[in-house]
Amino acid sequence: MASKFINITLKIWRQKNSKAKGALETYTLNDVSTDSSFLEMLDQLNEQLINEKQSPIAFDHDCREGICGMCSLYINGRAHGPDTGITTCQLHMRMFKDGDTIYVEPWRSRAFPIIKDLMVDRSAFDRIQQAGGFVSVNTSGRTMDANAIPIPKADADKAFEAAACIGCGACVASCKNGSAMLFVGAKVSQYALLPQGKVEATDRVLNMVRQMDEEGFGNCTNTGACEIECPKGISIENIARMNREFLKGALTKA
Amino acid sequence: MSNSVLFKSSIAKKYFMALTGLFLCTFLVGHLLGNLQLIFKTGEEGRRAFNEYAYFMGHNLFIKVLSYTTYIALIVHAVDGIMLTIQNKKARPVKYAYNNPKANSGTASRNMAILGTLILVFLATHMANFWWKAKITEEIPLHSLVKTVDYPVGQNPATGEMITKPIEVTHYLNTNGTYQQFKVKDPSTGQEQKLFEIKNKHEFYDLTSHVKIGDGYKDLHTVVMTFFSKENSSALFGVIFYVISMLVLGYHLWHGFASAFQSLGLNHPLYMPIIKKVGMAFSIVVPFLFAIIPVIIYMNH
Amino acid sequence: MSKLNSRIPEGPIAEKWTNHKNHMKLVAPNNRPKIDVIVVGTGLAGASAAASLGEMGYNVKAFCFQDSPRRAHSIAAQGGINAAKNYQNDGDSVYRLFYDTIKGGDYRAREANVHRLAEVSGNIIDQCVAQGVPFAREYGGLLDNRSFGGTQVQRTFYAAGQTGQQLLLGAYSALSRQIGLGRVKMYHRHEMMDLVKIDGKARGIIARNLVTGELERHSAHAVVIASGGYGNVYFLSTNAMGSNVSAAWKVHKRGALFANPCYVQIHPTCVPVHGTNQSKLTLMSESLRNSGRIWVPKKKEDAEAIRAGKLKPTQIAEEDRDYYLERRYPAFGNLVPRDVASRAAKERCDAGYGIEANDTNEGVYLDFASEIKSKGKQAAYALGDHDPSEERMIELGKKWIEEKYGNLFQMYQKITDENPYETPMKIYPAVHYTMGGVWVDYNLQSTIEGCFVTGEANFSDHGANRLGASALMQGLADGYFVLPYTVSDYLANEIRTGKIATDSPEFDAAENEVKETIDRFLNNNGSKSVDHFHKRLGLIMWNKVGMGRSEQGLKQAIEEIGLLREEFYKDVYVPGSSDEMNPELEKVMRVADLIELGQLMAVDALHREESCGGHFREEHQDSEGETLRDDENFKYVGAWEYNGSDSKQSTLHKEDLNYEFIKIAARNYK
Ligand SMILES: Cc1cc2nc3c(=O)[nH]c(=O)nc-3n(C[C@H](O)[C@H](O)[C@H](O)COP(=O)(O)OP(=O)(O)OC[C@H]3O[C@@H](n4cnc5c(N)ncnc54)[C@H](O)[C@@H]3O)c2cc1C
Ligand code: SF4
Ligand code: FES
């Protein structure tokens, strides 16, 4: 790991709060280690801003290892930046060259209003989950033995792959329609694939899709951008599965 | 609830898009098969085959139902598409200052609305050129054929030979399959004699009894041929326009075909690759064949 | 009256919990909606508690500082969750899990709690499967298991390297269901700033809406704190950036005792420090020790050559490698408990065999080459190929590895730019988990009435060292299966209390205090950033209260942290205002608490003149460098009472640990 140091120019979206008007501001940052993660680079910039008594850039982050889904950022025109299969916090500065200009913008979606600078409000995802993203089982622990129903490994694996979604919203951000189908499709699929989830499958899909539509996300036109930009490689097969489940529900539910 | 769900929900919109889209694909195939007769059969045989086909398309009840379904499908497809586009624009009120969508999606997939609109424009001119003429104004000549025959006008008393005189007999192709003699004309005198009369633009009536004796075929074949023939000064423009339109159609199908299956939930790791390949083939072959027809006509006439 | 009544029920160990449950008070369903409960934190512990309490019918308000409950740090747990199911038929039992946990904790945990944990562990798996948690399965469709450090059975359930994620999403789904039903009200992007006590009882909290900056008053009949661990006191740790001690510390400041703060788990397998400006360390799950072998070069020259980039690890011959864990601990080998593995790595690196070219040469190898071959061979056999070529074995083996650990390998590659399928991983210990926390009794109630503490935030069931895959187990066990009973038992006395007003002088005072602190920081006009102080605190902690601790070092740490605190209050600069989203303000409030806590950790470590579990006093080791416990003098929980921001003034209270059911012995993994 030979670390190098590079100098970069940043064009970063600054916006004081949800109501204020925002604009891209330009910053220069020198001596960025190529071993730094993208967020560590922003830390460095913030440290510089604080030392100059300017207001630091607000961005969301927490785990910094690609699992909490808190970090976001539209970097050089792509959700989570130029690398694939990763989140912004896993993006490293070795992806950039000395002298690069890097654009950093927040997720843009009507359903994800900006809170400040690069932070957006993704609680729409929570509300979709609350509309049906669960199995209605009480937490008594006395359900049945965990091995009572064998589940084919292939199904369990597929359910897991769908469940690996971290709720980051990159799918919405990169979709030209601002559609949340990949996120919702993944949740619907996870449960539809498991016997425990099948019981409520129809209600679940109808309710979750209704909530999704109410939140103001766009409609899927199958461009497949979400699947490419999803840090967890969630497949649009899950969207197809949701479409099937939805049709079943819409045709059978009185 | 379910009823409203079937119409209101975003997913339902996708079903309608997909169903109508796939239906229109089958329409394309039918239409193409008919059109191919324009180039695969020549001469009167070709003309007759094409005009008969066109007549069949216009008169068969099943086809009629199908064609009205096509109109409806087209309208639903277009209106639904426009609605989706408007909603989708609203879903991102502030655009990215710097966006790089090439990195994650195909050009066709991102431009379905524009491609669709272009196709709509094409359809409008296409309809004006042919469909409007054929159906609404009915300013289309009937399928007629002029044959010069030697008409016996008498006998040479000396030789006993038949004296003939060339006259032109105009035949109209009757929907009962015969060539109906319509009028004769003496080229030397210019005298014409009608054998029956045409009413309502295509119905044949006996001159005396005023009984309908048949129906004529519209000569769409000739309309098409003249439209694209070199003699027509705007033909080259027409050919180019058609070819470009088919390119646009190809792009639209490139995304649309497989996308429809995805929307209907028919995505399976085993079959999707096949569907995608079929979609690609379809989006190349069908528009290509459509496009070469005017080109060939132009070259040959 | 002693401050520490652990309220352990009478009777034989296996019946304590059942008997206790049978005798606890209940609240009738029609009374529950009249009772408010606050749950601070929605990680595994908090989400499961809030969901269960909501489901029972209480009015629950849940708080988290992230933008969604799904982001709590539990999401990052990788390896797995233990449960005594004995599905693998390898001799596991409730007793064995109980025993392993007590032994793993170096005989510094409370027997009764640990046994209860082992008892309910099986139900956790049942519950999670019923909720649709997609655990890994075998081809027969039944659940798969792996083994973790400190055990000789396979009792760990997992979902690839994302077990915590799947469990948290399961708990989050249960919570979401209750939110959707209106029984839990979720306050995300809200931070608890203080606990409000009325007449000695916990009656509510002051919370700050992080988006608007507004201070809010929330009252309740009971408050559950589930705010996670405090590993971030070291600045660099595997914890999420936002993990903090503040909620627990506020409770501590209001009178709850803080137990065993010095017990910190340093996890042996993390990506070594590299690069400048590093903000956190990344764990490579312990499960990797199932498949990887840990080594350093036998010869110092080789280690030097590797650091200089002249040699590659793959060029070191088998006989020139020192598989030091297998050498020192043949019985457990690479699967010794974490504290043991970590110290062994430190020992090798201190002796000059480290292989990472960072400032301190700290790094050892975790090598998958043998496992790739052996698993590849098995896979080939399964495919009917009984004489597979070397390449075939490697190819199949890599596939096997990818299926098991794919996400971890990818994560590693993204961080280091090295491909761990081809070259061994470099790893080094890093701060990972804190066994210490708010002291609680058997009912998980702190020394403040009505204030319950659960999950990593309490001092919990792990003694001086936690075994892998047991934190997830504890969080869910407490939230799903313990708190619903014990909180109800407490609330049974509250059915006549009625709604608690938020305009009382106690609420006024608490809110004012918070306001004052915020204003003080904002008007401080210092010159250094919050991170500046946090990093300095971290360095002191890592060097002097880290893996090896000495009397001298600890004394220095106590003084240095005291000075750092003074400088911090004088010179910290916080930009922005209080009525907006202000991440720097959030940080400064947290670091203020971490500084006090750090000092208390050093105080606790200094007083504990023995080595046990994660607490290693250099003065107390045997000739082979193993820990030397002092059961005679230190077989107790050290719980501290807050006496002001100078933690040297804190008072120690002791809860003696009685081992009635386990024979206490030296911990031996040889
Ligand atoms: C990288 C990593 C891997 C791990 N792997 C494993 C493993 O494989 N197996 C295992 O058993 N354990 C593992 N652990 C340990 C385990 O994940 C944690 O101990 C456990 O998840 C803690 O859960 P919790 O609910 O107590 O806290 P957390 O999940 O940390 O949740 C804390 C909650 O409190 C909230 N909060 C904190 N402060 C406040 C405040 N002031 N106001 C409002 N809300 C607040 C947060 O928003 C959050 O919701 C791992 C830990 C790490 C760091
Ligand atoms: S589907 Fe992928 S991109 Fe969308 S929220 Fe989930 S992880 Fe993020
Ligand atoms: S910060 Fe957690 S995924 Fe990036």
Coordinates of N, CA and C and ligand atoms in Angstrom, one line a residue, chain A residues 62-63 65 67, chain C residues 39-48 62-82 146 148 156-157 161-164 167-168 186-187 189-194 205-208 210 225-229 237-240 242-248 250 265 267 270 280-287 338 431-434 454-458 462 466-476 590 593, ligand 1:
Chain A
D62 N -22.1 6.7 9.5 CA -22.0 6.1 10.8 C -21.0 5.0 10.8
C63 N -21.4 3.8 10.3 CA -20.5 2.7 10.5 C -19.2 2.8 9.7
E65 N -18.3 1.2 7.3 CA -17.8 0.0 6.7 C -18.8 -0.6 5.7
I67 N -22.2 -0.9 5.8 CA -23.3 -1.8 6.2 C -24.5 -1.0 6.8
Chain C
V39 N -37.7 4.2 25.4 CA -36.6 3.4 25.1 C -35.6 4.2 24.3
V40 N -34.4 4.4 24.9 CA -33.4 5.2 24.2 C -32.4 4.2 23.5
G41 N -32.4 4.3 22.2 CA -31.6 3.3 21.4 C -32.5 2.3 20.8
T42 N -32.2 2.1 19.5 CA -33.0 1.0 18.8 C -32.1 0.1 18.1
G43 N -31.0 -0.3 18.7 CA -30.1 -1.4 18.2 C -30.8 -2.7 18.5
L44 N -30.1 -3.7 18.6 CA -30.8 -5.0 18.8 C -31.5 -5.0 20.2
A45 N -30.8 -4.4 21.2 CA -31.4 -4.4 22.5 C -32.6 -3.5 22.6
G46 N -32.5 -2.3 22.1 CA -33.5 -1.3 22.2 C -34.7 -1.7 21.3
A47 N -34.4 -2.1 20.0 CA -35.5 -2.3 19.1 C -36.3 -3.5 19.6
S48 N -35.6 -4.5 20.1 CA -36.4 -5.7 20.5 C -37.2 -5.4 21.8
A62 N -39.6 5.6 21.3 CA -38.3 5.1 21.1 C -37.4 6.2 20.4
F63 N -36.2 6.2 20.8 CA -35.3 7.3 20.3 C -34.0 6.7 19.7
C64 N -33.6 7.3 18.6 CA -32.2 7.0 18.1 C -31.7 8.2 17.4
F65 N -30.3 8.3 17.4 CA -29.8 9.5 16.8 C -29.6 9.4 15.3
Q66 N -29.6 8.2 14.8 CA -29.4 8.0 13.3 C -30.8 8.4 12.6
D67 N -30.8 8.3 11.3 CA -32.0 8.7 10.6 C -33.0 7.5 10.6
S68 N -32.6 6.4 11.1 CA -33.5 5.3 11.1 C -33.1 4.2 12.1
P69 N -34.0 3.5 12.7 CA -33.6 2.5 13.7 C -32.7 1.5 13.0
R70 N -32.9 1.3 11.7 CA -32.2 0.2 11.0 C -30.7 0.5 11.0
R71 N -30.2 1.7 11.4 CA -28.8 2.0 11.2 C -28.0 1.8 12.5
A72 N -28.7 1.4 13.6 CA -27.9 1.2 14.8 C -26.7 0.4 14.6
H73 N -25.8 0.6 15.5 CA -24.5 -0.1 15.3 C -24.6 -1.6 15.3
S74 N -25.6 -2.2 15.8 CA -25.7 -3.6 15.8 C -25.7 -4.1 14.3
I75 N -26.0 -3.3 13.4 CA -26.1 -3.7 12.0 C -24.7 -4.2 11.5
A76 N -23.7 -3.7 12.2 CA -22.3 -4.0 11.7 C -21.8 -5.4 12.2
A77 N -22.5 -6.0 13.1 CA -22.0 -7.3 13.6 C -22.0 -8.3 12.5
Q78 N -20.9 -9.0 12.4 CA -20.7 -9.8 11.2 C -20.9 -11.3 11.5
G79 N -20.2 -11.8 12.5 CA -20.0 -13.2 12.6 C -21.2 -14.1 12.9
G80 N -21.9 -13.8 13.9 CA -23.0 -14.7 14.2 C -23.6 -14.5 15.6
I81 N -24.5 -15.3 16.0 CA -25.2 -15.3 17.3 C -25.2 -16.7 17.8
N82 N -24.9 -16.8 19.1 CA -24.8 -18.1 19.7 C -26.2 -18.5 20.2
R146 N -21.6 -22.4 12.7 CA -20.2 -22.3 12.7 C -19.6 -22.2 14.1
F148 N -17.1 -20.4 17.1 CA -16.5 -19.1 17.4 C -15.4 -19.4 18.5
T156 N -22.9 -21.3 16.7 CA -23.1 -20.0 16.2 C -23.9 -20.0 14.9
F157 N -25.1 -19.3 14.9 CA -25.9 -19.2 13.8 C -25.5 -17.9 13.1
G161 N -21.6 -12.9 6.3 CA -20.9 -12.1 7.3 C -21.7 -10.9 7.7
Q162 N -23.0 -11.1 7.7 CA -23.9 -10.0 8.0 C -25.0 -10.4 9.0
T163 N -24.6 -11.1 10.0 CA -25.6 -11.6 10.9 C -26.2 -10.5 11.7
G164 N -25.4 -9.5 12.1 CA -26.0 -8.4 12.9 C -27.0 -7.7 12.1
L167 N -30.2 -9.7 11.9 CA -30.9 -9.7 13.2 C -31.5 -8.3 13.4
L168 N -30.7 -7.3 13.2 CA -31.3 -6.0 13.4 C -32.5 -5.7 12.5
M186 N -41.8 6.6 17.1 CA -40.3 6.6 16.8 C -39.8 8.0 16.7
Y187 N -38.8 8.3 17.4 CA -38.1 9.6 17.3 C -36.7 9.4 16.8
R189 N -33.3 10.6 14.5 CA -32.5 11.9 14.6 C -32.9 12.7 15.8
H190 N -32.9 12.0 16.9 CA -33.2 12.6 18.3 C -32.1 12.0 19.2
E191 N -31.5 12.9 20.0 CA -30.5 12.4 20.9 C -30.9 12.7 22.3
M192 N -30.8 11.7 23.2 CA -31.1 11.9 24.6 C -30.0 12.7 25.2
M193 N -30.4 13.8 25.8 CA -29.4 14.7 26.4 C -29.3 14.6 27.9
D194 N -30.4 14.1 28.5 CA -30.3 13.9 30.0 C -31.5 13.1 30.4
I205 N -37.0 12.0 29.8 CA -35.7 12.4 29.3 C -35.8 13.8 28.6
I206 N -34.7 14.5 28.5 CA -34.6 15.6 27.6 C -34.0 15.1 26.3
A207 N -34.6 15.4 25.2 CA -34.0 15.0 23.9 C -33.8 16.2 23.0
R208 N -32.8 16.1 22.2 CA -32.6 17.1 21.2 C -33.0 16.6 19.8
L210 N -32.3 16.6 16.4 CA -31.0 16.9 15.7 C -31.2 17.7 14.4
I225 N -32.6 2.3 28.8 CA -31.4 2.8 28.0 C -30.8 1.6 27.3
A226 N -30.7 1.8 26.0 CA -30.1 0.7 25.1 C -29.2 1.4 24.1
S227 N -28.2 2.2 24.6 CA -27.5 3.1 23.8 C -26.2 2.5 23.3
G228 N -25.9 1.3 23.5 CA -24.7 0.7 23.0 C -23.4 0.9 23.7
G229 N -22.3 0.6 23.1 CA -21.0 0.6 23.9 C -20.2 1.8 23.6
S237 N -11.7 2.7 16.6 CA -12.2 1.5 17.1 C -13.1 0.9 16.0
T238 N -13.6 -0.3 16.2 CA -14.5 -0.8 15.1 C -15.9 -0.3 15.3
N239 N -16.2 0.5 16.3 CA -17.5 1.1 16.5 C -17.8 2.1 15.4
A240 N -19.1 2.3 15.2 CA -19.6 3.3 14.3 C -19.2 4.7 14.8
G242 N -20.8 7.3 15.3 CA -21.7 7.9 16.2 C -21.8 7.2 17.6
S243 N -21.2 6.0 17.7 CA -21.4 5.3 19.0 C -20.8 6.2 20.1
N244 N -21.4 6.2 21.2 CA -21.0 7.1 22.3 C -21.5 6.6 23.6
V245 N -21.1 7.2 24.6 CA -21.4 6.8 26.0 C -22.5 7.7 26.6
S246 N -22.9 8.7 25.8 CA -23.6 9.8 26.5 C -24.9 9.4 27.2
A247 N -25.7 8.6 26.6 CA -27.0 8.3 27.3 C -26.7 7.6 28.6
A248 N -25.7 6.6 28.5 CA -25.4 5.9 29.7 C -24.7 6.8 30.7
K250 N -25.1 10.0 31.1 CA -26.1 10.9 31.7 C -26.8 10.2 32.9
Q265 N -12.9 -5.0 25.2 CA -12.4 -6.1 24.3 C -11.7 -5.6 23.1
H267 N -10.3 -6.7 19.7 CA -10.6 -7.8 18.8 C -9.4 -8.1 18.0
C270 N -8.7 -7.3 13.0 CA -9.1 -6.1 12.3 C -8.1 -5.6 11.3
K280 N -11.6 5.3 11.4 CA -12.1 4.2 12.2 C -11.4 2.9 11.7
L281 N -11.6 1.8 12.5 CA -10.9 0.6 12.1 C -12.0 -0.4 11.7
T282 N -11.7 -1.3 10.8 CA -12.7 -2.3 10.3 C -12.4 -3.7 10.8
L283 N -13.4 -4.3 11.3 CA -13.3 -5.6 11.9 C -13.3 -6.6 10.7
M284 N -12.5 -7.6 10.8 CA -12.7 -8.8 9.9 C -13.2 -9.9 10.9
S285 N -14.4 -10.3 10.7 CA -15.1 -11.2 11.6 C -14.3 -12.3 12.2
E286 N -14.6 -12.6 13.4 CA -13.9 -13.7 14.1 C -14.2 -15.0 13.4
S287 N -15.3 -15.0 12.7 CA -15.6 -16.3 12.0 C -14.5 -16.7 11.0
R338 N -10.8 -14.0 22.3 CA -10.3 -12.8 21.7 C -9.1 -12.1 22.5
V431 N -9.8 -2.0 19.2 CA -10.9 -1.9 20.2 C -12.2 -2.2 19.5
H432 N -13.0 -3.0 20.2 CA -14.2 -3.6 19.6 C -15.5 -3.5 20.4
Y433 N -15.3 -3.9 21.7 CA -16.5 -4.0 22.5 C -16.2 -3.6 23.9
T434 N -17.2 -3.1 24.6 CA -16.9 -2.7 26.0 C -17.8 -3.6 26.9
T454 N -29.9 -1.9 29.0 CA -29.8 -3.2 28.3 C -28.8 -3.1 27.2
G455 N -28.5 -4.3 26.7 CA -27.5 -4.4 25.6 C -26.1 -4.0 26.0
E456 N -25.3 -3.5 25.1 CA -23.9 -3.3 25.4 C -23.8 -2.1 26.4
A457 N -24.8 -1.4 26.6 CA -24.8 -0.2 27.5 C -24.7 -0.7 29.0
N458 N -25.2 -1.8 29.3 CA -25.1 -2.2 30.7 C -23.8 -3.0 30.9
H462 N -21.0 -10.5 30.4 CA -19.8 -11.0 29.7 C -18.5 -10.9 30.6
R466 N -15.9 -10.8 26.5 CA -17.1 -11.4 25.9 C -16.7 -12.4 24.8
L467 N -17.3 -13.5 24.8 CA -17.1 -14.5 23.7 C -17.8 -14.0 22.5
G468 N -17.2 -14.3 21.3 CA -17.8 -13.9 20.1 C -19.2 -14.4 19.9
A469 N -20.0 -13.7 19.3 CA -21.4 -14.0 19.0 C -22.3 -14.0 20.2
S470 N -21.9 -13.4 21.3 CA -22.7 -13.4 22.5 C -23.3 -12.1 22.7
A471 N -22.9 -11.0 22.1 CA -23.5 -9.7 22.3 C -24.8 -9.6 21.6
L472 N -24.9 -10.2 20.4 CA -26.2 -10.2 19.7 C -27.2 -11.0 20.5
M473 N -26.7 -12.1 21.0 CA -27.5 -13.0 21.9 C -28.1 -12.2 23.1
Q474 N -27.2 -11.5 23.7 CA -27.6 -10.8 24.9 C -28.6 -9.7 24.6
G475 N -28.3 -8.9 23.6 CA -29.2 -7.8 23.2 C -30.6 -8.3 23.0
L476 N -30.7 -9.4 22.2 CA -32.1 -9.9 21.9 C -32.7 -10.6 23.0
R590 N -20.7 14.6 23.0 CA -20.3 13.2 23.3 C -18.9 13.1 23.8
D593 N -18.4 13.7 27.4 CA -18.7 12.5 28.3 C -17.6 11.5 28.1
Ligands
LIG1 C1 -17.8 -4.5 13.9 C2 -18.5 -5.2 15.0 C3 -18.9 -6.6 14.8 C4 -19.5 -7.3 15.8 N1 -19.8 -8.6 15.5 C5 -20.5 -9.3 16.5 C6 -20.9 -10.6 16.3 O1 -20.6 -11.2 15.3 N2 -21.6 -11.2 17.2 C7 -22.0 -10.6 18.4 O2 -22.6 -11.2 19.2 N3 -21.6 -9.3 18.6 C8 -20.9 -8.7 17.7 N4 -20.6 -7.4 17.9 C9 -21.1 -6.7 19.1 C10 -22.5 -6.3 19.0 O3 -22.8 -5.9 17.6 C11 -22.9 -5.1 19.8 O4 -22.4 -5.3 21.1 C12 -24.4 -5.0 19.9 O5 -25.0 -5.0 18.6 C13 -24.8 -3.8 20.7 O6 -26.2 -3.6 20.5 P1 -27.0 -2.5 21.3 O7 -28.4 -2.7 20.9 O8 -26.7 -2.6 22.7 O9 -26.4 -1.2 20.8 P2 -26.3 -0.5 19.4 O10 -26.7 -1.4 18.3 O11 -25.0 0.2 19.3 O12 -27.4 0.6 19.4 C14 -27.3 1.8 20.1 C15 -28.6 2.6 19.8 O13 -28.6 3.6 20.7 C16 -28.9 4.8 20.1 N5 -28.3 5.9 20.9 C17 -27.1 5.9 21.4 N6 -26.9 7.0 22.1 C18 -28.1 7.7 22.1 C19 -28.6 8.9 22.6 N7 -27.8 9.7 23.4 N8 -29.8 9.3 22.3 C20 -30.6 8.5 21.5 N9 -30.2 7.4 21.0 C21 -29.0 7.0 21.3 C22 -28.4 4.7 18.7 O14 -29.0 5.5 17.8 C23 -28.7 3.2 18.5 O15 -30.0 3.1 18.0 C24 -19.9 -6.6 16.9 C25 -19.6 -5.3 17.1 C26 -18.9 -4.6 16.2 C27 -18.5 -3.2 16.4

